[in-house]
Short mmCIF file of C-alpha atoms in Angstrom, two decimals:
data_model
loop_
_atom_site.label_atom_id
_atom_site.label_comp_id
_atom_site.label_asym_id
_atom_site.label_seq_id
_atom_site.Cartn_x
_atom_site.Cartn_y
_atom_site.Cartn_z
CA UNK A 1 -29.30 3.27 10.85
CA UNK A 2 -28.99 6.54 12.57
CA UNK A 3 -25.98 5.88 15.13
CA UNK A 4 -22.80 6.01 13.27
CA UNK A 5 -21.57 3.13 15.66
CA UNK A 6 -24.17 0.63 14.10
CA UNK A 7 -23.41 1.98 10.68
CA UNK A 8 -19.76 1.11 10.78
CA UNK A 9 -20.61 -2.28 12.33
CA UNK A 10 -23.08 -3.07 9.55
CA UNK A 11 -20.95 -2.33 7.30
CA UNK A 12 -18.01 -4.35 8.97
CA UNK A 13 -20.38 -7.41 8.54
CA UNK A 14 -21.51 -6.43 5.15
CA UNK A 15 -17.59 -6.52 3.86
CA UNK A 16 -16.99 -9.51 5.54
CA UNK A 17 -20.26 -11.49 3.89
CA UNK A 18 -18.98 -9.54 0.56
CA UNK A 19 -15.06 -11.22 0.83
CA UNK A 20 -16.19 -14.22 1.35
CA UNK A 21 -18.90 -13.78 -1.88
CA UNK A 22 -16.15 -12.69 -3.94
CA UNK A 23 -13.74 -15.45 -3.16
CA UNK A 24 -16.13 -17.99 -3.94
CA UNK A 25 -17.41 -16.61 -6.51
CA UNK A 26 -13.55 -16.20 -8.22
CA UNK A 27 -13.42 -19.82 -7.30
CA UNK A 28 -15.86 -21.01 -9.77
CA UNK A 29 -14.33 -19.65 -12.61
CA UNK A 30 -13.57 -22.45 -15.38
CA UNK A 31 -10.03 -24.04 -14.01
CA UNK A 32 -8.91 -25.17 -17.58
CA UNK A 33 -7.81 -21.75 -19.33
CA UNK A 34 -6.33 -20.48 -15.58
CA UNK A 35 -4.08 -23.92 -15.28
CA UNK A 36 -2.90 -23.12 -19.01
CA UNK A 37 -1.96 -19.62 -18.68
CA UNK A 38 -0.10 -19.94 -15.41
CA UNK A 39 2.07 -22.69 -17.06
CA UNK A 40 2.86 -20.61 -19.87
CA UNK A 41 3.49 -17.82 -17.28
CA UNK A 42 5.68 -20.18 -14.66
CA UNK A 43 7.69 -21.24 -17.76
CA UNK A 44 8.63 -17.71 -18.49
CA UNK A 45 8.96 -16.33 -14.86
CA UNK A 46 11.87 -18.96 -14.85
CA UNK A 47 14.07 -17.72 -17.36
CA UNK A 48 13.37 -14.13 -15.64
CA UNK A 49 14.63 -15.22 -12.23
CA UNK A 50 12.91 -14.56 -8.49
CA UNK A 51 14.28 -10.79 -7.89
CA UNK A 52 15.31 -9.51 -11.57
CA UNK A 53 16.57 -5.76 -11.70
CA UNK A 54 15.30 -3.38 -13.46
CA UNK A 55 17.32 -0.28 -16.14
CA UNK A 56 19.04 1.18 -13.13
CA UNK A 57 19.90 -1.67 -11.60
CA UNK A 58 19.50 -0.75 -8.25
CA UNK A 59 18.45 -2.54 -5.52
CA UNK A 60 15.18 -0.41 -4.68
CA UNK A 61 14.55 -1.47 -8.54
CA UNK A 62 14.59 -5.04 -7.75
CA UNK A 63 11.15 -6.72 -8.59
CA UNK A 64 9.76 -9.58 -7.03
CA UNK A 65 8.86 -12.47 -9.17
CA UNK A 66 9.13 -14.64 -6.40
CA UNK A 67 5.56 -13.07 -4.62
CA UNK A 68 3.97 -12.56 -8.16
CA UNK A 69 4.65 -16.27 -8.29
CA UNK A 70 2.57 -17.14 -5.01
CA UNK A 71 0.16 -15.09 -6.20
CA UNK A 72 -0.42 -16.93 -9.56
CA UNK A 73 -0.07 -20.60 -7.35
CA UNK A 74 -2.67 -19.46 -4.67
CA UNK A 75 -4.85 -18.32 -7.71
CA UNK A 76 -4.41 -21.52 -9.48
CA UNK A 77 -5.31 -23.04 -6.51
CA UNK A 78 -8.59 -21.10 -5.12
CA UNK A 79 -11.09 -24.09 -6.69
CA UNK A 80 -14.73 -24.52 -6.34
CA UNK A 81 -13.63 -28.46 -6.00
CA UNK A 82 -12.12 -27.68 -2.98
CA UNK A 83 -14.28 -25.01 -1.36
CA UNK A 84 -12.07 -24.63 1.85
CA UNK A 85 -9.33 -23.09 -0.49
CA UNK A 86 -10.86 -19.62 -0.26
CA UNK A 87 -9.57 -19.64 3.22
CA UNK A 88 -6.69 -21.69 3.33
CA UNK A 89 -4.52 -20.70 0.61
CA UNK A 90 -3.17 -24.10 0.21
CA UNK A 91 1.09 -23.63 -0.76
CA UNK A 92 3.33 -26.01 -3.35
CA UNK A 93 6.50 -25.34 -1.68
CA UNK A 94 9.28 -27.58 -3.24
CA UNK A 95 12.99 -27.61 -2.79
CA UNK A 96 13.60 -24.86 -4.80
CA UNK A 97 12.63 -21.07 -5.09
CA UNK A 98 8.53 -20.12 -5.39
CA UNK A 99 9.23 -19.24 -9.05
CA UNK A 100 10.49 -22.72 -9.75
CA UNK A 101 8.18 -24.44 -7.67
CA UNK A 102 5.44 -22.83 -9.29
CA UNK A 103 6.34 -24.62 -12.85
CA UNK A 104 6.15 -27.47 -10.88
CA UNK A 105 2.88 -27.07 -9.50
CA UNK A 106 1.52 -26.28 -12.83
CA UNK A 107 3.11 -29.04 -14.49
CA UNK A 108 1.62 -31.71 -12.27
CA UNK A 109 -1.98 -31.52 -11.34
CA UNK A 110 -1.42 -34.34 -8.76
CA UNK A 111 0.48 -32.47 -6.68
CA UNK A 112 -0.29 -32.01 -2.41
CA UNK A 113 -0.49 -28.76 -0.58
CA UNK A 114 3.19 -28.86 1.61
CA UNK A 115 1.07 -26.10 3.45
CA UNK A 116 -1.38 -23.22 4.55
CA UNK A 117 -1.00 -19.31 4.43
CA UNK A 118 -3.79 -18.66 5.95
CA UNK A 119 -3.03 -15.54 7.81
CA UNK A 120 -4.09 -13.26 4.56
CA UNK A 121 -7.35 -13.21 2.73
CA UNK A 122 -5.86 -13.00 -0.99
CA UNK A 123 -8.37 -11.26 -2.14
CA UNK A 124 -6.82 -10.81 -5.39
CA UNK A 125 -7.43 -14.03 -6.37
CA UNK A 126 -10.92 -13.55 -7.87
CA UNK A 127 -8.85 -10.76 -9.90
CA UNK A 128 -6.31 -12.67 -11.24
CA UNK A 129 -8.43 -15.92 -11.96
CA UNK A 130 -10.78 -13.64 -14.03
CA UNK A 131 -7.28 -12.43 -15.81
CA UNK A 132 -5.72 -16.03 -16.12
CA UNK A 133 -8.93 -16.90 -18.09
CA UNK A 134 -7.74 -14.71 -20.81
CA UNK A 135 -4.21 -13.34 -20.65
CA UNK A 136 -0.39 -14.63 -18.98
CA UNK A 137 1.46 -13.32 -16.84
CA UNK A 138 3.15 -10.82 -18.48
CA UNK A 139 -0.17 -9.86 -20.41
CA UNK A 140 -1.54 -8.78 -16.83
CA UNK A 141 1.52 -7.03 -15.77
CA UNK A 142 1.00 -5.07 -19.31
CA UNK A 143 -2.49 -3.91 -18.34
CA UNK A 144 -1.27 -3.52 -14.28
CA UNK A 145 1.07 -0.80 -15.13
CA UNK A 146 -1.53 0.88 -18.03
CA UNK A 147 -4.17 0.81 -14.82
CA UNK A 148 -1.32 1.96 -12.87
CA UNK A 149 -1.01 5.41 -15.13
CA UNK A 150 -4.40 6.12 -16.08
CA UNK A 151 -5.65 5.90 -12.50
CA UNK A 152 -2.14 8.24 -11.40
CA UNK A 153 -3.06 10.12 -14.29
CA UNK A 154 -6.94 10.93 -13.50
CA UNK A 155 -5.87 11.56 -9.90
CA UNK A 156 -3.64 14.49 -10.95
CA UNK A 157 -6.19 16.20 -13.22
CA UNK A 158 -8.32 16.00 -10.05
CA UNK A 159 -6.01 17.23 -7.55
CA UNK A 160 -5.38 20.06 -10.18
CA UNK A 161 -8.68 20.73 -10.74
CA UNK A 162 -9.29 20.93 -7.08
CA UNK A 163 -6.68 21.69 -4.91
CA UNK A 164 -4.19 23.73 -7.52
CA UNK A 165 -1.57 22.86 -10.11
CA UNK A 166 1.03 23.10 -7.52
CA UNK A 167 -0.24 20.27 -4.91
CA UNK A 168 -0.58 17.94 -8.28
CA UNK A 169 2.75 18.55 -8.96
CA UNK A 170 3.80 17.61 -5.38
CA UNK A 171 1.80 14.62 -5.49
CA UNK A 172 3.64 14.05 -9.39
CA UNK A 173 7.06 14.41 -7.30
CA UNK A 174 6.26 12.18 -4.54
CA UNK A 175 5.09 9.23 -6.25
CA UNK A 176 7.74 9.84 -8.73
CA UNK A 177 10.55 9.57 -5.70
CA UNK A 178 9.52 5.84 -4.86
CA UNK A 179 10.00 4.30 -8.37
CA UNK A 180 6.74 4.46 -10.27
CA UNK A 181 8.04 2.49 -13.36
CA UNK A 182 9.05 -0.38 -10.71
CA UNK A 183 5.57 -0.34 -9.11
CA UNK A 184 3.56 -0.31 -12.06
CA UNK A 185 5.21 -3.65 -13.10
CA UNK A 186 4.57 -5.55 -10.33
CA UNK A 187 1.19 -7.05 -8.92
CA UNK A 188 2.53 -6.90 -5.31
CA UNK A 189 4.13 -3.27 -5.13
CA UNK A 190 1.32 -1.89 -7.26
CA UNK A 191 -1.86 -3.56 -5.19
CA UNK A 192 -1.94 -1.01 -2.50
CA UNK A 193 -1.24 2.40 -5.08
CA UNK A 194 -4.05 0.73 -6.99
CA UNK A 195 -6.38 1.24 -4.36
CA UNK A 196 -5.40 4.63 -2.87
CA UNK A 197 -5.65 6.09 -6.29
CA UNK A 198 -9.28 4.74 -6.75
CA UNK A 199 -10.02 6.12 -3.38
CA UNK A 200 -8.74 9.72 -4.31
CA UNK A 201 -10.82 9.97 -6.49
CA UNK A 202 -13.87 9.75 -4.40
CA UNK A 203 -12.34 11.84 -1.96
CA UNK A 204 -14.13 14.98 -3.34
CA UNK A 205 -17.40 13.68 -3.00
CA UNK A 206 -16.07 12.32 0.63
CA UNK A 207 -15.24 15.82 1.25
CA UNK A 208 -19.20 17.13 0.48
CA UNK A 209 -20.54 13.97 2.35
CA UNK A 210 -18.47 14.53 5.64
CA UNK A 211 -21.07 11.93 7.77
CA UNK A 212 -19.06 8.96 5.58
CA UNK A 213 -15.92 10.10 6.22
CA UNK A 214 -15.09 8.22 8.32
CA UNK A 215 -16.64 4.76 7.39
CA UNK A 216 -15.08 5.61 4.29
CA UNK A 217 -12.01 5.00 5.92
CA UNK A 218 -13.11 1.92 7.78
CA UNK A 219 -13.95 0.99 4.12
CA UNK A 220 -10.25 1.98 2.74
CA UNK A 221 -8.58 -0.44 6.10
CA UNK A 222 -11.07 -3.08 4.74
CA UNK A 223 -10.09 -3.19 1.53
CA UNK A 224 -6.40 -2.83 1.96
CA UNK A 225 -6.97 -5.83 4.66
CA UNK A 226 -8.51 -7.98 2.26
CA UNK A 227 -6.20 -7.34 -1.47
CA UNK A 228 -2.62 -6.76 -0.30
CA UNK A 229 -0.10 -8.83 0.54
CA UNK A 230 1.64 -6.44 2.58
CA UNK A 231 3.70 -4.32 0.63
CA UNK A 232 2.33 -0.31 1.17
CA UNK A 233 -0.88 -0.55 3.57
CA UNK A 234 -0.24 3.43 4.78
CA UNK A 235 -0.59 4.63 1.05
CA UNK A 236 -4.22 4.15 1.52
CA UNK A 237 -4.82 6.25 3.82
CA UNK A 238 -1.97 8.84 3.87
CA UNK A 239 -2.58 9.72 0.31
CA UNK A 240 -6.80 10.29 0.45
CA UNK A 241 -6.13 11.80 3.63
CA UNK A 242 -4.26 14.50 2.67
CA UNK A 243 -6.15 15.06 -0.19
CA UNK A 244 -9.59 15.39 1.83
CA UNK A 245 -7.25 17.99 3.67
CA UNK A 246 -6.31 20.34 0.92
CA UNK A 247 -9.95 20.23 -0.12
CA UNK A 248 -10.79 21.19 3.54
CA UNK A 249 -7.96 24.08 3.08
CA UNK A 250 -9.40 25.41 0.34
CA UNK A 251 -12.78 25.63 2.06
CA UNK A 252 -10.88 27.09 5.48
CA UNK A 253 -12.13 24.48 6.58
CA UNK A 254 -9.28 22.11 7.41
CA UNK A 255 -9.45 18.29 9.60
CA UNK A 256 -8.71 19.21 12.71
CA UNK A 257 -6.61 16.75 14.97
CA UNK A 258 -9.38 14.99 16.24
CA UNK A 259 -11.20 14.61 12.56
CA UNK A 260 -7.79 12.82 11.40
CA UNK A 261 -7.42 10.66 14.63
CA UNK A 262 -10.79 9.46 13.98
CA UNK A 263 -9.94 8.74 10.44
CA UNK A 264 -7.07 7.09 11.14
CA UNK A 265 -8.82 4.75 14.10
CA UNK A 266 -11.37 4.20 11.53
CA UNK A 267 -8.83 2.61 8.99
CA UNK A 268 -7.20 0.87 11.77
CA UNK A 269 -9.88 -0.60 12.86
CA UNK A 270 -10.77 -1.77 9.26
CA UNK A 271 -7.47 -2.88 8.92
CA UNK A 272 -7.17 -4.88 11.76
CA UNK A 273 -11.19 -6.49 12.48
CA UNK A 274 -10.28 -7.38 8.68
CA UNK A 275 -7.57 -9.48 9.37
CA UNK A 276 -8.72 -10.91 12.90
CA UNK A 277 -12.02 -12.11 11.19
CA UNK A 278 -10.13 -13.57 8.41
CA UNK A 279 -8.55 -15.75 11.16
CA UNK A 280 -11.44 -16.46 12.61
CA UNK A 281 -13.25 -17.85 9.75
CA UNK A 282 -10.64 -20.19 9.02
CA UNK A 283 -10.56 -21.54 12.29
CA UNK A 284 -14.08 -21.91 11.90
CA UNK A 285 -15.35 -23.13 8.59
CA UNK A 286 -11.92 -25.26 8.01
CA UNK A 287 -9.70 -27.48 9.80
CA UNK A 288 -6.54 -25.09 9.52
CA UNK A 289 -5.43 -23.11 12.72
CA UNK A 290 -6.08 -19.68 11.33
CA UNK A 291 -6.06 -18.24 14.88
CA UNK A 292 -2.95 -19.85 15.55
CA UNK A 293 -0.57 -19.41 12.89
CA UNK A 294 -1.65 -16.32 12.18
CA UNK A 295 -1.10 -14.14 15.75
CA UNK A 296 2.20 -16.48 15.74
CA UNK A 297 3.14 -15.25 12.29
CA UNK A 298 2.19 -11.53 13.87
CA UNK A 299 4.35 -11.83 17.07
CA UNK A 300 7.25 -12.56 14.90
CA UNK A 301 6.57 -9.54 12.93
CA UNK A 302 6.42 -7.29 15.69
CA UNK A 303 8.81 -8.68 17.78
CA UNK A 304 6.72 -10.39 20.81
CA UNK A 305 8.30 -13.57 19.62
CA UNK A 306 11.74 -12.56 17.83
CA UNK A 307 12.29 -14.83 14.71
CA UNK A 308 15.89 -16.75 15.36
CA UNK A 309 18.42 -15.47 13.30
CA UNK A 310 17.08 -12.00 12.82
CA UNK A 311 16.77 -10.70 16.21
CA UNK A 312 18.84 -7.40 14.68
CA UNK A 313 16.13 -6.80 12.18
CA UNK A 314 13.90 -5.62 15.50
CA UNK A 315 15.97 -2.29 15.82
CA UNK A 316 13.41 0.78 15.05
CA UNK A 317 16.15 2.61 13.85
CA UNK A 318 17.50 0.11 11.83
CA UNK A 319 13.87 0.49 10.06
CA UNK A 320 14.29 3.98 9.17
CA UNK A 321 18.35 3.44 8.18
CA UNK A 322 17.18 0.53 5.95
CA UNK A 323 14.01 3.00 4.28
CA UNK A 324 16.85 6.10 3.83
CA UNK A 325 19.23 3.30 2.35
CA UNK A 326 16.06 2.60 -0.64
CA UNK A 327 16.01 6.62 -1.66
CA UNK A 328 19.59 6.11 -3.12
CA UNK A 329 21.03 3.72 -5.60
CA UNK A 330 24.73 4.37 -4.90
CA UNK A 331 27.38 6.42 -3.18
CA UNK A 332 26.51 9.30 -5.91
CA UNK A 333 22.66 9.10 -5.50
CA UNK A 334 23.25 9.13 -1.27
CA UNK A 335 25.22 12.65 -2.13
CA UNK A 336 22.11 13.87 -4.58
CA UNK A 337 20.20 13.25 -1.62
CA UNK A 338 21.38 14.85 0.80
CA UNK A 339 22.08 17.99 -1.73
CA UNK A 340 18.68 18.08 -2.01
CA UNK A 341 17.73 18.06 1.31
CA UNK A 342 20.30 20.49 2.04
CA UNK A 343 19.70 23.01 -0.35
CA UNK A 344 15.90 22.56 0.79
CA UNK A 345 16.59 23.62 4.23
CA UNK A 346 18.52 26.65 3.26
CA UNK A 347 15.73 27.91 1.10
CA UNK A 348 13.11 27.57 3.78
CA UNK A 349 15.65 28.91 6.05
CA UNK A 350 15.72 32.38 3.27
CA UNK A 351 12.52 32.30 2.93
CA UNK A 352 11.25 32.03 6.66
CA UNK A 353 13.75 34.67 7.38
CA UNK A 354 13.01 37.27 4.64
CA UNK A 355 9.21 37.05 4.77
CA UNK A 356 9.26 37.08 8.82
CA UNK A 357 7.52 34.42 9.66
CA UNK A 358 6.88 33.14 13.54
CA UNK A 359 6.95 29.61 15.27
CA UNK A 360 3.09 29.74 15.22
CA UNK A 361 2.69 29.85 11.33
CA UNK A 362 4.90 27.05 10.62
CA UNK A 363 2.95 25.24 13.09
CA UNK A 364 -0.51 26.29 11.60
CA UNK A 365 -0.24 23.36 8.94
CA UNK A 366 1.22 20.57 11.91
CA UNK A 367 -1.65 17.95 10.74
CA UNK A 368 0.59 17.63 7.62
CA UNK A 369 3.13 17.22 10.06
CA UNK A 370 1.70 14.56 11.86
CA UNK A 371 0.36 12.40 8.42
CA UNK A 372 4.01 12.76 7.49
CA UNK A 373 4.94 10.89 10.52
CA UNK A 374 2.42 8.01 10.20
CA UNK A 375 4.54 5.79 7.61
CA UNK A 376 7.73 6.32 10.09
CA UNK A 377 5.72 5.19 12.95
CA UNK A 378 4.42 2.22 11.05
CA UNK A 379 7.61 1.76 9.73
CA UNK A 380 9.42 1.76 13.49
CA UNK A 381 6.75 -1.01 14.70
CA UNK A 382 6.55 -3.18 12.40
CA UNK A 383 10.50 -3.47 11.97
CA UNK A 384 11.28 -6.48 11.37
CA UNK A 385 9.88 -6.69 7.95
CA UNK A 386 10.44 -3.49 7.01
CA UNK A 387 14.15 -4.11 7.29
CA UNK A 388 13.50 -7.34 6.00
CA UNK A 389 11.87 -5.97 2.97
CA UNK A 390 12.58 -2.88 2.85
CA UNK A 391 13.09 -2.30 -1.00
CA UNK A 392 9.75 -2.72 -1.82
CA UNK A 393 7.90 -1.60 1.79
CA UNK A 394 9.80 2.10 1.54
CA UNK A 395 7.46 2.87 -0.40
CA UNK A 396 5.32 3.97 2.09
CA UNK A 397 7.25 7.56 2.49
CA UNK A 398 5.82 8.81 -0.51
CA UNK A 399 2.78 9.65 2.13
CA UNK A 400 5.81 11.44 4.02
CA UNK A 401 6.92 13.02 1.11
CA UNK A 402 3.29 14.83 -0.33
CA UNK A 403 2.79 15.85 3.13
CA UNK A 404 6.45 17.47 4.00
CA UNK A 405 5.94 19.18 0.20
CA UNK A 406 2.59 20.62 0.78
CA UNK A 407 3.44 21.58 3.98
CA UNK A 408 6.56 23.56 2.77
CA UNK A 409 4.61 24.72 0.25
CA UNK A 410 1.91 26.02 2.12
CA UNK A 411 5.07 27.87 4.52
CA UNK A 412 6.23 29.12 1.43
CA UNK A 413 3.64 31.12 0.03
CA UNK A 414 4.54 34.93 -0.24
CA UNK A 415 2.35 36.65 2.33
CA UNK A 416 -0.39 38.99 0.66
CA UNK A 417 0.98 42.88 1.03
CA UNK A 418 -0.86 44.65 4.11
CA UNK A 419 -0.67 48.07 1.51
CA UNK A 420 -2.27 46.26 -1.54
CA UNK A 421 -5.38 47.11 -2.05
#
C-alpha cells in the first residue's frame, strides 16, 4: 500500500479488528481463579481505604484504590458468558464507595449490573484477567512497579547511549519531579508511562525508518485510546517525541514544525477515531447507547454541557493553578519551588549574558518550546477534570519538564572558541 493515506487507514481498521480480538480473547480466560483472587484482593483494598497516602503524605501522593477497584470489577466482569461485556463494561455500583462495592460484587455472584461505562474500551482487561489467574491485587501492583523501573531503566541506558548522558539525566529529573514511587504503584497512574516507555524504545529504529513515523504515532494515539483510563494520555507522545528529536539533533537533522504537527495530528487522530469507533461498536453490536452516553459524558468534560455543581472547575486557569498546586506538598515545598525556578532564571540570565547570545539562538530550539506547551494546552481544554483530578492528571508536565530542560540545556552549552583550532 503505497499511499501513506491508505496505510494509516489500514492500519486504523487493523487495530480496531485487533481490540476487539484481544478483548474477547481476555474474556475466555477460566472465570474461577479471576473471581477468587479479586475477592481476596477486594477484602484487602478495604482495610486500605479508596485514596490512601503514601510516606509523604501529600496530596499529589494520594493513590487511588477506588479506580484500581473498577478496574478489577470490570475485569471480573469481561465474560465469554456474556459476550456483550467486552463493550459494555457492565458496573456494580452499591451504596457505598467502588472499593466496598467491589467486595460486594465478588462476594455475590448473583449480583445485576446497576450500569454501563461504555465510553472507554478497557483494554486492560485482557491484562489483568491473565494476572488475576495467578496473582492478587497487590501481587500485580508488585510486578507493575518492577515493569515500571526496568522499562524507566532500559529507556535511560538508551537515551544515554544515544542522545548523551546529560538528556538521560534530564529525562531521570523529569520523571523523578511527578512522583515515580506513586506511579509505579498504581495500575491507573502507571498505564500511560507504561506505554510511552515501551514506545521510546522503538523510537531509534522510528528515527532510521522515518516513512512510519508517523503511523507510528497514529499507533501510540491507538493504543493510549484503547488501555488508559484517562490519567496521562500526552506522556505518550510528548516523551517519544522528544526523543525522536534529540536523535534528529544529533544527526542535524532536527523535526521541523511541520514533521511534529503531523505527528501530533497523527496521534490525535489515533486518539480520537479510537474512541469514536469504540462508541460506535457499542451502539452497534449491543443494546447500550455508546454514542449517546459517551459524547454526553465528553460535553461535560469539556464544558459544552457544564456538569451542575462544578461549573468553577471549567476555568482554564484554574487548570494550570490546580497542576502548580500538585508540584508542592506544603507551604515549604511551594517556597523550594519557586527557589528553584528562581535561581534557574538567574543562571540562564548569567549565562545568556556572559556567552552573548541573541534572540535568534534561544529561538533555534522553539520545537522544544512548543512540545513543552502541549500538556498545558491539553491541560487548559480539558479543565474540568484536570481540576477535578488533578493529583494524579499533573502528571502530564513531566513532558513540559524534559522539554524546558533540554531546551535550557541545549541554550546552555558553552559556545566552541572561534581561536581553537
Amino acid at each position: 500500500m503505497k499511499h501513506p493515506l491508505m496505510r494509516h487507514v489500514a492500519a486504523f481498521m487493523l487495530s480496531v479488528v485487533l481490540a476487539l480480538g484481544f478483548l474477547l480473547l481476555g474474556a475466555c480466560l477460566p472465570q474461577q481463579p479471576i473471581d477468587a483472587n479479586v475477592l481476596a484482593s477486594a477484602e484487602a483494598m478495604v482495610e486500605d481505604g479508596s485514596y490512601p497516602l503514601m510516606a509523604d503524605k501529600s496530596f499529589a501522593s494520594m493513590l487511588d484504590v477506588t479506580t484500581d477497584a473498577l478496574i478489577l470489577a470490570e475485569s471480573k466482569a469481561t465474560t465469554i458468558r456474556h459476550p456483550d461485556t467486552i463493550l459494555t463494561n457492565p458496573r456494580f455500583d452499591g451504596r457505598s464507595d467502588t472499593v466496598s462495592d467491589l467486595l460486594t460484587y465478588a462476594s455475590d455472584d448473583t449480583m445485576q449490573p446497576t450500569g454501563y461505562y461504555v465510553q472507554y474500551w478497557m483494554g486492560f482487561r485482557p491484562v489483568i484477567r491473565l494476572l488475576l489467574c495467578f496473582l492478587d491485587y497487590y501481587q500485580i501492583l508488585r510486578y507493575t512497579a518492577v515493569a515500571f523501573f526496568l522499562l524507566f531503566a532500559a529507556v535511560m541506558c538508551s537515551l544515554a547511549k544515544r542522545a548523551g548522558t546529560g538528556a538521560a539525566f534530564l529525562f531521570a529529573l523529569s520523571i523523578i519531579f511527578v512522583r515515580p514511587h506513586v506511579i509505579a504503584v498504581s495500575l491507573q497512574f502507571s498505564c500511560c508511562f507504561l506505554i510511552s516507555f515501551a514506545a521510546m524504545l522503538l523510537v531509534p529504529k522510528i528515527h532510521k525508518n522515518r516513512k512510519w513515523e508517523s503511523l507510528f504515532f497514529l499507533e501510540l494515539g491507538i493504543v493510549t485510546q484503547y488501555f488508559d483510563f484517562y490519567t496521562t494520555p500526552i506522556v505518550t507522545f510528548g516523551l517519544p517525541m522528544l526523543y525522536l528529536y534529540l536523535l534528529g539533533c544529533r544527526e542535524q537533522d532536527a523535526p521541523g514544525g511541520k514533521r511534529i504537527g503531523t505527528n501530533v495530528a497523527a496521534w490525535l487522530a489515533g486518539y480520537g477515531l479510537m474512541w469514536l469507533a469504540k462508541l460506535a461498536l457499542t451502539s452497534l453490536l449491543t443494546d447500550a447507547n455508546g454514542l449517546g452516553q459517551g459524547l454526553s459524558a465528553f460535553a461535560g468534560r469539556v464544558g459544552i454541557e457544564k456538569t451542575p455543581g462544578m461549573e468553577s472547575y471549567y476555568n482554564p486557569l484554574a487548570a494550570i493553578r490546580a497542576v502548580f498546586v500538585s508540584l508542592y506538598s506544603d507551604r515549604e515545598g511551594k517556597l523550594i519551588l519557586f527557589a528553584a525556578v528562581a535561581i534557574a532564571f538567574v543562571l540562564l540570565a548569567y549565562r545568556f549574558l556572559k556567552d552573548r547570545h541573541t534572540l535568534r539562538e534561544a529561538a533555534k530550539h522553539w520545537q522544544l518550546v512548543f512540545i513543552a506547551t502541549l500538556p498545558v494546552i491539553w491541560f487548559m481544554l480539558s479543565a474540568q477534570p484536570t481540576v477535578n483530578h488533578h493529583w494524579f492528571q499533573y502528571r502530564g508536565i513531566a513532558v513540559s519538564f524534559w522539554a524546558a530542560l533540554l531546551w535550557l540545556q541545549f541554550l546552555l552549552q558553552r559556545k566552541p572558541d572561534p581561536l581553537a583550532e
